[in-house]
């Protein structure tokens, strides 16, 4: 899976702001904290849910189940705004 | 944490918002999905010819102020033909500071931009008339075709 072309991210302070450019449907703005931004950045090239979980597991000292659940919820959020190419 | 946010929140937090434009009501200046707008939080009251970002119900609108009145503003899009009244400072979220057209950032202090705004407002009666005549001609044409 991958972040759709046209979704643009920009970092302001410790927050990542994401908007859809061009004629993509999504007309809002999304705000991500550092962890979510890390996931969004991984999605800029083709990857899998498992790869994302592994990358986060290496980076953060947290139980894998917790990380899996967080990744799932963030991916779902991205799906609802149509930002993911599966 | 990832969540959808609002233009108000972004402006409140960072004082600035860069976004694409939707709709045709600010043509010929702003072209949908092509040009970007740079909006800032307003300081004090807006001036004549400022382009205001405001909320009309749940919809965001970016149109031009053509008169500043004591309790509200008179607002119209560059490509629309009906005036909007009753929008006051409490409805206004931001004000246009610049826009990006074909990769070039144009500030609202830009001389050419000022000329465009004055020209476009001055020829409003002509534009209005042209639109009306075109509407009437269209009606006549449809009538003729219907009868043949």
mmCIF file of C-alpha atoms in Angstrom, chain A residues 11 15 17 22 25 29 35 37-38 40 43 50 52 55 60 65 68 74-75 78 84:
data_model
loop_
_atom_site.group_PDB
_atom_site.id
_atom_site.type_symbol
_atom_site.label_atom_id
_atom_site.label_comp_id
_atom_site.label_asym_id
_atom_site.label_seq_id
_atom_site.Cartn_x
_atom_site.Cartn_y
_atom_site.Cartn_z
ATOM 1 C CA UNK A 11 5.834 19.900 8.751
ATOM 2 C CA UNK A 15 3.017 18.503 13.582
ATOM 3 C CA UNK A 17 -0.116 18.740 8.044
ATOM 4 C CA UNK A 22 -5.032 18.475 -7.600
ATOM 5 C CA UNK A 25 -11.821 14.292 -3.513
ATOM 6 C CA UNK A 29 -6.810 19.001 6.342
ATOM 7 C CA UNK A 35 4.201 8.758 15.200
ATOM 8 C CA UNK A 37 3.789 11.345 10.551
ATOM 9 C CA UNK A 38 6.383 8.551 10.690
ATOM 10 C CA UNK A 40 2.669 8.629 6.597
ATOM 11 C CA UNK A 43 3.666 5.256 3.033
ATOM 12 C CA UNK A 50 3.541 -5.530 8.575
ATOM 13 C CA UNK A 52 5.138 -0.400 9.127
ATOM 14 C CA UNK A 55 9.620 -0.246 11.580
ATOM 15 C CA UNK A 60 9.695 2.683 19.829
ATOM 16 C CA UNK A 65 0.137 -5.581 19.959
ATOM 17 C CA UNK A 68 -0.284 -3.100 15.582
ATOM 18 C CA UNK A 74 -4.102 5.259 11.533
ATOM 19 C CA UNK A 75 -4.352 3.280 8.292
ATOM 20 C CA UNK A 78 -6.162 7.377 5.990
ATOM 21 C CA UNK A 84 -4.408 5.127 0.492
#
